[in-house]
């Protein structure tokens, strides 16, 4: 390791269910084809919170995957990247040639399911809740074919670049829906992901209705041109029908991990409409009317994680969106915490308040 790099670093370490502690751990060592990145910004994602609260993953480990920073060290044989480059890293990249990759269902690829970034403690789990991460060789790539390490231009803040991965996941869902300009879309939930989904649906030309219980969140959504707010405490189904000549929305996107909302979404769409589950990442059972799927020809579908097929388009959305001001995602950040306050940050992210949106750690 270079002499100017520290031997230890701060990290928010997952130790047990609901137990994340800021600790001093070793800076990870890199090998051939790998790079070390000094993290500037890492967003706290709902999937991180789920793992922390359910104990689905072994401890210890360091979560965090919505991250951007600066290359601090380059391993032997790395091409196309140098110390000082501003980058973001996808933590999953598929193999490109297995059955699921050929079918473009990249999130089901076994290589994709392997995590390619780590803070070096325990199993690889993203590692962005730390000062440094090791980016493994298949994420870095060969310097010729684009992989998962993305260069960030000087005019794009790290806080904007940290949204590249979540924007890709949202853009993937919107692309799957193949929205048309005369579509009416209901987005249930206006946290940062719900706003992203709604903003991207609007860019596709659809009329977008946004549902949330907090007026403060509707005010933030309005900055992205989302001007059809619905009070989630009211009759959202009736409101959807009122603006669609009684039919219901063409599409409902469920951006909240609450199974009870699936029935609401199914009721809010027209016959032949579609419900997209975006936040249902915990196994369980949910009630819905099977006759609505069969006789009313309603479709219940899902979208999970990112897609390399739209990677460059998603990157362009983030960079050009910031430059034009139309998709300045830094406005979604409501709270910034140091690693020393990581436990407080995770607690706030786990118990959203009216004024909390995207919460980031600034290592």
Short mmCIF file of C-alpha atoms in Angstrom, two decimals:
data_model
loop_
_atom_site.label_atom_id
_atom_site.label_comp_id
_atom_site.label_asym_id
_atom_site.label_seq_id
_atom_site.Cartn_x
_atom_site.Cartn_y
_atom_site.Cartn_z
CA UNK A 1 0.00 0.00 0.00
CA UNK A 2 1.22 3.48 -0.83
CA UNK A 3 2.97 5.22 2.03
CA UNK A 4 0.61 8.21 1.83
CA UNK A 5 -2.43 6.03 2.52
CA UNK A 6 -3.52 5.38 6.10
CA UNK A 7 -3.47 1.85 7.47
CA UNK A 8 -6.80 2.20 9.22
CA UNK A 9 -10.09 3.97 8.51
CA UNK A 10 -13.49 4.67 9.98
CA UNK A 11 -16.39 2.43 8.98
CA UNK A 12 -19.98 1.90 10.09
CA UNK A 13 -19.83 -1.82 10.92
CA UNK A 14 -22.91 -4.05 11.03
CA UNK A 15 -22.42 -6.23 14.11
CA UNK A 16 -25.88 -7.74 14.73
CA UNK A 17 -29.57 -7.08 14.06
CA UNK A 18 -30.20 -3.34 14.55
CA UNK A 19 -26.59 -2.87 15.63
CA UNK A 20 -24.30 -0.68 13.53
CA UNK A 21 -21.25 0.80 15.21
CA UNK A 22 -18.64 3.24 13.97
CA UNK A 23 -15.28 1.51 14.31
CA UNK A 24 -11.68 1.81 13.21
CA UNK A 25 -10.84 -1.02 10.79
CA UNK A 26 -8.01 -1.78 8.37
CA UNK A 27 -8.03 -0.07 4.99
CA UNK A 28 -8.69 -2.89 2.48
CA UNK A 29 -5.77 -4.13 0.39
CA UNK A 30 -6.23 -4.36 -3.36
CA UNK A 31 -4.89 -6.88 -5.84
CA UNK A 32 -4.14 -6.93 -9.55
CA UNK A 33 -6.88 -5.38 -11.66
CA UNK A 34 -8.46 -3.68 -8.64
CA UNK A 35 -8.67 -0.11 -7.36
CA UNK A 36 -9.06 1.56 -3.98
CA UNK A 37 -11.60 4.39 -3.83
CA UNK A 38 -11.79 7.10 -1.16
CA UNK A 39 -15.51 7.55 -0.58
CA UNK A 40 -16.92 11.07 -0.64
CA UNK A 41 -20.66 10.32 -0.47
CA UNK A 42 -22.71 7.17 0.12
CA UNK A 43 -26.50 7.13 0.19
CA UNK A 44 -28.42 4.94 2.62
CA UNK A 45 -30.69 2.61 0.63
CA UNK A 46 -33.79 0.78 1.79
CA UNK A 47 -32.15 -2.56 0.98
CA UNK A 48 -29.29 -1.71 3.36
CA UNK A 49 -31.84 -0.99 6.08
CA UNK A 50 -33.71 -4.22 5.45
CA UNK A 51 -30.49 -6.23 5.90
CA UNK A 52 -29.61 -4.35 9.09
CA UNK A 53 -33.05 -4.86 10.65
CA UNK A 54 -33.75 -8.46 9.60
CA UNK A 55 -30.38 -10.09 10.15
CA UNK A 56 -30.56 -11.64 6.68
CA UNK A 57 -26.78 -11.28 6.29
CA UNK A 58 -23.97 -12.50 8.55
CA UNK A 59 -21.95 -10.08 10.66
CA UNK A 60 -19.59 -8.33 10.68
CA UNK A 61 -19.77 -6.51 7.37
CA UNK A 62 -20.00 -2.98 5.98
CA UNK A 63 -23.02 -2.07 3.86
CA UNK A 64 -23.51 0.88 1.48
CA UNK A 65 -23.60 0.85 -2.31
CA UNK A 66 -24.87 4.25 -3.55
CA UNK A 67 -21.37 5.70 -3.57
CA UNK A 68 -18.94 7.99 -5.33
CA UNK A 69 -15.41 9.16 -4.59
CA UNK A 70 -11.82 9.40 -5.80
CA UNK A 71 -9.40 6.65 -6.79
CA UNK A 72 -6.67 6.48 -4.13
CA UNK A 73 -4.71 3.48 -5.42
CA UNK A 74 -4.57 1.44 -8.64
CA UNK A 75 -3.62 -2.23 -8.79
CA UNK A 76 -1.27 -3.85 -11.26
CA UNK A 77 -2.67 -4.19 -14.76
CA UNK A 78 -5.52 -1.70 -14.39
CA UNK A 79 -6.16 0.16 -17.64
CA UNK A 80 -8.18 3.29 -18.19
CA UNK A 81 -8.10 4.55 -14.59
CA UNK A 82 -5.54 6.44 -12.52
CA UNK A 83 -5.09 7.77 -8.99
CA UNK A 84 -7.11 10.98 -8.62
CA UNK A 85 -9.89 9.98 -11.02
CA UNK A 86 -13.38 10.85 -9.79
CA UNK A 87 -15.58 7.74 -10.01
CA UNK A 88 -18.69 5.90 -8.88
CA UNK A 89 -18.86 2.12 -8.65
CA UNK A 90 -21.71 -0.27 -9.31
CA UNK A 91 -21.45 -3.07 -6.75
CA UNK A 92 -23.00 -5.63 -9.11
CA UNK A 93 -22.00 -6.36 -12.72
CA UNK A 94 -23.24 -9.47 -14.61
CA UNK A 95 -21.11 -11.97 -16.53
CA UNK A 96 -22.74 -11.10 -19.87
CA UNK A 97 -22.98 -14.61 -21.30
CA UNK A 98 -25.05 -16.90 -19.02
CA UNK A 99 -28.70 -17.85 -19.64
CA UNK A 100 -30.06 -14.90 -17.62
CA UNK A 101 -27.71 -12.42 -19.28
CA UNK A 102 -28.79 -13.67 -22.71
CA UNK A 103 -32.38 -13.08 -21.61
CA UNK A 104 -31.37 -9.62 -20.26
CA UNK A 105 -32.55 -10.60 -16.77
CA UNK A 106 -29.20 -9.48 -15.41
CA UNK A 107 -30.15 -9.34 -11.71
CA UNK A 108 -30.62 -13.13 -11.76
CA UNK A 109 -27.09 -13.82 -13.09
CA UNK A 110 -24.91 -15.65 -10.53
CA UNK A 111 -21.98 -13.31 -11.18
CA UNK A 112 -24.30 -10.32 -10.77
CA UNK A 113 -25.37 -11.62 -7.36
CA UNK A 114 -21.73 -11.52 -6.21
CA UNK A 115 -20.84 -8.17 -4.61
CA UNK A 116 -17.78 -6.61 -6.20
CA UNK A 117 -17.04 -3.78 -3.76
CA UNK A 118 -16.04 -4.10 -0.13
CA UNK A 119 -14.63 -2.27 2.88
CA UNK A 120 -12.67 -5.43 3.59
CA UNK A 121 -14.35 -6.59 6.80
CA UNK A 122 -16.37 -9.81 6.56
CA UNK A 123 -18.30 -10.67 3.41
CA UNK A 124 -18.38 -8.11 0.62
CA UNK A 125 -21.51 -5.98 1.08
CA UNK A 126 -20.86 -2.75 -0.82
CA UNK A 127 -18.62 -1.09 1.74
CA UNK A 128 -19.69 2.48 1.08
CA UNK A 129 -20.31 3.15 4.78
CA UNK A 130 -16.52 3.46 5.13
CA UNK A 131 -13.75 5.82 4.12
CA UNK A 132 -12.27 3.46 1.53
CA UNK A 133 -13.56 0.61 -0.61
CA UNK A 134 -11.81 -2.05 -2.65
CA UNK A 135 -13.33 -2.36 -6.14
CA UNK A 136 -12.79 -5.84 -7.56
CA UNK A 137 -11.50 -6.61 -11.03
CA UNK A 138 -14.77 -7.51 -12.80
CA UNK A 139 -16.26 -4.23 -11.62
CA UNK A 140 -13.21 -2.23 -12.76
CA UNK A 141 -13.21 -3.97 -16.16
CA UNK A 142 -10.50 -4.19 -18.80
CA UNK A 143 -10.35 -0.52 -19.73
CA UNK A 144 -11.90 -1.23 -23.13
CA UNK A 145 -15.41 -2.62 -22.59
CA UNK A 146 -17.34 -0.54 -20.04
CA UNK A 147 -17.95 -2.36 -16.75
CA UNK A 148 -18.98 -1.06 -13.33
CA UNK A 149 -16.44 1.66 -12.51
CA UNK A 150 -17.71 4.93 -13.98
CA UNK A 151 -15.72 8.11 -14.42
CA UNK A 152 -17.44 11.21 -13.01
CA UNK A 153 -16.84 14.53 -14.83
CA UNK A 154 -15.41 17.43 -12.84
CA UNK A 155 -18.63 19.46 -13.13
CA UNK A 156 -20.79 16.76 -11.50
CA UNK A 157 -20.83 16.75 -7.67
CA UNK A 158 -20.20 13.43 -5.96
CA UNK A 159 -23.61 13.80 -4.30
CA UNK A 160 -25.22 13.71 -7.75
CA UNK A 161 -23.00 10.86 -8.97
CA UNK A 162 -23.98 8.75 -5.94
CA UNK A 163 -27.48 8.52 -7.49
CA UNK A 164 -26.28 6.73 -10.65
CA UNK A 165 -27.05 3.25 -9.31
CA UNK A 166 -30.52 4.05 -7.87
CA UNK A 167 -31.43 6.01 -11.02
CA UNK A 168 -30.53 2.97 -13.11
CA UNK A 169 -32.81 0.75 -11.01
CA UNK A 170 -35.70 3.20 -11.41
CA UNK A 171 -35.04 3.76 -15.11
CA UNK A 172 -35.07 -0.01 -15.62
CA UNK A 173 -38.58 -0.22 -14.13
CA UNK A 174 -39.83 2.67 -16.26
CA UNK A 175 -38.33 1.11 -19.39
CA UNK A 176 -40.03 -2.21 -18.65
CA UNK A 177 -43.39 -0.42 -18.55
CA UNK A 178 -42.96 1.06 -22.06
CA UNK A 179 -45.05 4.08 -21.11
CA UNK A 180 -46.96 6.01 -23.74
CA UNK A 181 -47.65 9.77 -23.71
CA UNK A 182 -51.37 9.29 -22.97
CA UNK A 183 -50.72 7.02 -19.98
CA UNK A 184 -51.69 8.01 -16.45
CA UNK A 185 -49.28 6.69 -13.84
CA UNK A 186 -49.82 6.51 -10.09
CA UNK A 187 -46.67 6.40 -7.95
CA UNK A 188 -47.37 5.31 -4.39
CA UNK A 189 -44.77 6.76 -2.02
CA UNK A 190 -42.72 9.92 -2.47
CA UNK A 191 -39.53 9.10 -0.71
CA UNK A 192 -36.43 9.66 -2.83
CA UNK A 193 -37.05 6.49 -4.90
CA UNK A 194 -40.71 7.35 -5.42
CA UNK A 195 -39.77 10.83 -6.64
CA UNK A 196 -37.19 9.33 -9.00
CA UNK A 197 -39.72 6.88 -10.46
CA UNK A 198 -42.30 9.64 -10.84
CA UNK A 199 -39.85 12.07 -12.44
CA UNK A 200 -38.67 9.45 -14.94
CA UNK A 201 -42.27 8.48 -15.76
CA UNK A 202 -43.01 12.14 -16.40
CA UNK A 203 -39.98 12.39 -18.69
CA UNK A 204 -41.49 9.50 -20.67
CA UNK A 205 -44.48 11.76 -21.31
CA UNK A 206 -47.00 10.24 -18.91
CA UNK A 207 -49.36 12.13 -16.61
CA UNK A 208 -48.08 11.26 -13.14
CA UNK A 209 -50.10 11.20 -9.92
CA UNK A 210 -48.03 11.01 -6.75
CA UNK A 211 -49.35 9.67 -3.46
CA UNK A 212 -47.81 10.36 -0.05
CA UNK A 213 -49.02 11.34 3.40
CA UNK A 214 -46.48 14.16 3.84
CA UNK A 215 -47.10 17.55 2.17
CA UNK A 216 -43.38 18.27 2.65
CA UNK A 217 -42.55 15.42 0.27
CA UNK A 218 -45.04 16.64 -2.30
CA UNK A 219 -43.30 20.03 -2.14
CA UNK A 220 -39.98 18.39 -3.01
CA UNK A 221 -41.61 16.32 -5.77
CA UNK A 222 -43.02 19.55 -7.24
CA UNK A 223 -39.45 20.69 -7.93
CA UNK A 224 -39.27 17.88 -10.51
CA UNK A 225 -42.47 18.95 -12.27
CA UNK A 226 -44.69 16.53 -10.34
CA UNK A 227 -47.83 18.59 -9.98
CA UNK A 228 -50.59 16.05 -9.29
CA UNK A 229 -50.18 15.30 -5.56
CA UNK A 230 -52.60 12.97 -3.80
CA UNK A 231 -52.97 12.71 -0.04
CA UNK A 232 -52.29 9.07 0.82
CA UNK A 233 -54.64 9.41 3.81
CA UNK A 234 -57.52 10.08 1.42
CA UNK A 235 -59.19 7.89 -1.21
CA UNK A 236 -56.36 7.42 -3.71
CA UNK A 237 -58.36 4.94 -5.80
CA UNK A 238 -61.22 7.42 -6.24
CA UNK A 239 -58.77 10.18 -7.07
CA UNK A 240 -57.21 8.06 -9.84
CA UNK A 241 -60.61 7.31 -11.30
CA UNK A 242 -61.65 10.96 -11.11
CA UNK A 243 -58.87 12.03 -13.50
CA UNK A 244 -59.29 9.11 -15.92
CA UNK A 245 -62.98 9.27 -16.79
CA UNK A 246 -63.67 6.62 -14.17
CA UNK A 247 -61.29 4.00 -15.60
CA UNK A 248 -58.35 4.11 -13.19
CA UNK A 249 -54.66 4.67 -13.86
CA UNK A 250 -52.90 2.80 -16.65
CA UNK A 251 -49.98 1.97 -14.34
CA UNK A 252 -49.40 2.01 -10.58
CA UNK A 253 -45.85 1.93 -9.24
CA UNK A 254 -45.55 0.80 -5.62
CA UNK A 255 -42.45 2.50 -4.20
CA UNK A 256 -43.15 1.47 -0.60
CA UNK A 257 -42.46 -1.98 0.86
CA UNK A 258 -45.92 -2.41 2.34
CA UNK A 259 -47.82 -5.47 1.12
CA UNK A 260 -51.20 -3.91 1.96
CA UNK A 261 -50.60 -1.30 -0.74
CA UNK A 262 -50.60 -3.94 -3.49
CA UNK A 263 -54.39 -4.26 -3.21
CA UNK A 264 -54.69 -0.46 -3.31
CA UNK A 265 -52.58 -0.33 -6.45
CA UNK A 266 -54.59 -3.10 -8.12
CA UNK A 267 -57.83 -1.24 -7.33
CA UNK A 268 -56.41 2.03 -8.65
CA UNK A 269 -55.61 0.75 -12.16
CA UNK A 270 -57.97 0.26 -15.05
CA UNK A 271 -58.84 -3.11 -16.62
CA UNK A 272 -55.78 -4.10 -18.66
CA UNK A 273 -53.56 -1.89 -16.48
CA UNK A 274 -50.33 -2.82 -14.74
CA UNK A 275 -48.98 -2.72 -11.19
CA UNK A 276 -45.20 -2.54 -10.81
CA UNK A 277 -43.76 -3.62 -7.45
CA UNK A 278 -40.50 -1.82 -6.80
CA UNK A 279 -39.91 -2.06 -3.05
CA UNK A 280 -41.27 -5.52 -2.21
CA UNK A 281 -37.92 -7.06 -1.32
CA UNK A 282 -39.01 -9.14 1.67
CA UNK A 283 -40.61 -12.55 1.24
CA UNK A 284 -44.13 -12.93 2.52
CA UNK A 285 -47.70 -13.25 1.33
CA UNK A 286 -49.94 -10.51 0.04
CA UNK A 287 -53.66 -10.50 -0.69
CA UNK A 288 -54.94 -9.52 -4.12
CA UNK A 289 -57.98 -10.45 -6.18
CA UNK A 290 -57.00 -13.17 -8.70
CA UNK A 291 -60.08 -12.38 -10.78
CA UNK A 292 -58.69 -8.87 -11.29
CA UNK A 293 -55.68 -10.48 -12.97
CA UNK A 294 -57.74 -12.97 -14.99
CA UNK A 295 -61.04 -11.32 -15.85
CA UNK A 296 -59.95 -7.67 -15.65
CA UNK A 297 -56.65 -8.56 -17.36
CA UNK A 298 -54.59 -6.59 -14.86
CA UNK A 299 -50.88 -7.36 -14.71
CA UNK A 300 -48.84 -7.62 -11.51
CA UNK A 301 -45.12 -7.30 -12.23
CA UNK A 302 -41.84 -6.41 -10.57
CA UNK A 303 -38.46 -4.86 -11.23
CA UNK A 304 -35.35 -5.30 -9.13
CA UNK A 305 -31.85 -3.85 -9.19
CA UNK A 306 -29.93 -2.36 -12.11
CA UNK A 307 -29.50 -3.25 -15.78
CA UNK A 308 -26.28 -2.94 -17.79
CA UNK A 309 -28.41 -2.71 -20.95
CA UNK A 310 -29.38 0.85 -20.00
CA UNK A 311 -26.26 1.77 -18.04
CA UNK A 312 -25.00 4.57 -20.28
CA UNK A 313 -28.48 6.03 -20.71
CA UNK A 314 -28.90 6.11 -16.94
CA UNK A 315 -25.50 7.78 -16.50
CA UNK A 316 -26.43 10.38 -19.12
CA UNK A 317 -29.71 11.05 -17.29
CA UNK A 318 -27.80 11.80 -14.08
CA UNK A 319 -25.09 13.95 -15.66
CA UNK A 320 -27.28 15.88 -18.11
CA UNK A 321 -30.07 16.13 -15.56
CA UNK A 322 -27.73 17.97 -13.22
CA UNK A 323 -26.34 20.24 -15.94
CA UNK A 324 -29.81 21.22 -17.15
CA UNK A 325 -31.26 21.45 -13.65
CA UNK A 326 -34.15 19.18 -14.65
CA UNK A 327 -32.89 16.25 -12.58
CA UNK A 328 -30.70 17.83 -9.91
CA UNK A 329 -30.85 14.97 -7.43
CA UNK A 330 -28.84 16.75 -4.77
CA UNK A 331 -32.17 18.44 -3.91
CA UNK A 332 -33.41 15.04 -2.72
CA UNK A 333 -30.74 14.93 0.01
CA UNK A 334 -32.31 16.10 3.25
CA UNK A 335 -29.67 15.00 5.76
CA UNK A 336 -25.90 14.53 5.67
CA UNK A 337 -24.08 12.63 8.42
CA UNK A 338 -20.46 11.84 9.21
CA UNK A 339 -19.43 8.22 9.75
CA UNK A 340 -19.22 8.99 13.46
CA UNK A 341 -22.97 9.59 13.42
CA UNK A 342 -23.81 6.60 11.21
CA UNK A 343 -26.08 4.97 13.81
CA UNK A 344 -28.17 8.16 14.01
CA UNK A 345 -28.30 8.36 10.21
CA UNK A 346 -29.51 4.77 9.93
CA UNK A 347 -32.12 5.32 12.63
CA UNK A 348 -33.50 8.38 10.80
CA UNK A 349 -33.54 6.55 7.47
CA UNK A 350 -35.37 3.65 9.14
CA UNK A 351 -38.02 5.93 10.64
CA UNK A 352 -38.78 8.50 7.92
CA UNK A 353 -40.15 11.84 8.99
CA UNK A 354 -41.98 14.52 7.03
CA UNK A 355 -38.76 16.37 6.33
CA UNK A 356 -36.49 13.36 5.65
CA UNK A 357 -35.75 12.22 2.12
CA UNK A 358 -32.42 10.80 0.95
CA UNK A 359 -29.94 10.49 3.80
CA UNK A 360 -26.26 10.26 2.97
CA UNK A 361 -23.05 9.52 4.81
CA UNK A 362 -20.05 11.73 4.11
CA UNK A 363 -16.99 9.63 5.06
#
